[in-house]
């Protein structure tokens, strides 16, 4: 299955670059998919044209989703926004859902999906959520487990994909985010939180096509964590099913 991965915008002195950590394509490939990195700005017909080539859509991490998209002005803690990237990814997401294509959202990808479906975001956890624990450590490696998450409910896609040992309901994950879900969009179900209540994973209804979003960065831990590699394997398996049926 071919997995389209959205990319970062990286402004350099002479030009803005399309950028993406190698963790994403490496983890997609390790999970059984063929990664294809997408441009960050798309013309009006391009989302559908790209989706014609794809079997799954991976919405990657990056800068903040513009608060304008959920009816707020930015707090002073919002720095990088890109209306172009926001609108390209929202168009890709909505068109992918309309086709029944599997979607996996990571970090910003989770936030983008929530906003695209009508939810809103905490713009900055440290300044807006009293008592929140750390979610954005300074310079520690991507593969360093930082805080725990606890699975909620039973039989979620997340639980099935992680394949934790029987009875285990928590797993330590990395964490590189200063935003979080505020109001969850209709049609989504929270399936994991950190101990301070921050939403760390949500998914779509189980009878609907694969939609799983996580606030942590499993792509940075797949070399050392079989459960987190399982997220990419479950996504690739759903994409393979979609490819067979389309
Ligand atoms: Mn976190």
mmCIF file of C-alpha atoms and ligand atoms in Angstrom, residues 135 147 175 177 200, ligand 1:
data_model
loop_
_atom_site.group_PDB
_atom_site.id
_atom_site.type_symbol
_atom_site.label_atom_id
_atom_site.label_comp_id
_atom_site.label_asym_id
_atom_site.label_seq_id
_atom_site.Cartn_x
_atom_site.Cartn_y
_atom_site.Cartn_z
ATOM 1 C CA UNK A 135 4.770 17.429 27.339
ATOM 2 C CA UNK A 147 5.562 10.236 30.014
ATOM 3 C CA UNK A 175 6.219 13.857 23.872
ATOM 4 C CA UNK A 177 3.879 19.153 21.815
ATOM 5 C CA UNK A 200 -2.951 11.472 23.808
HETATM 6 MN MN1 LIG B 1 2.278 14.330 25.658
#
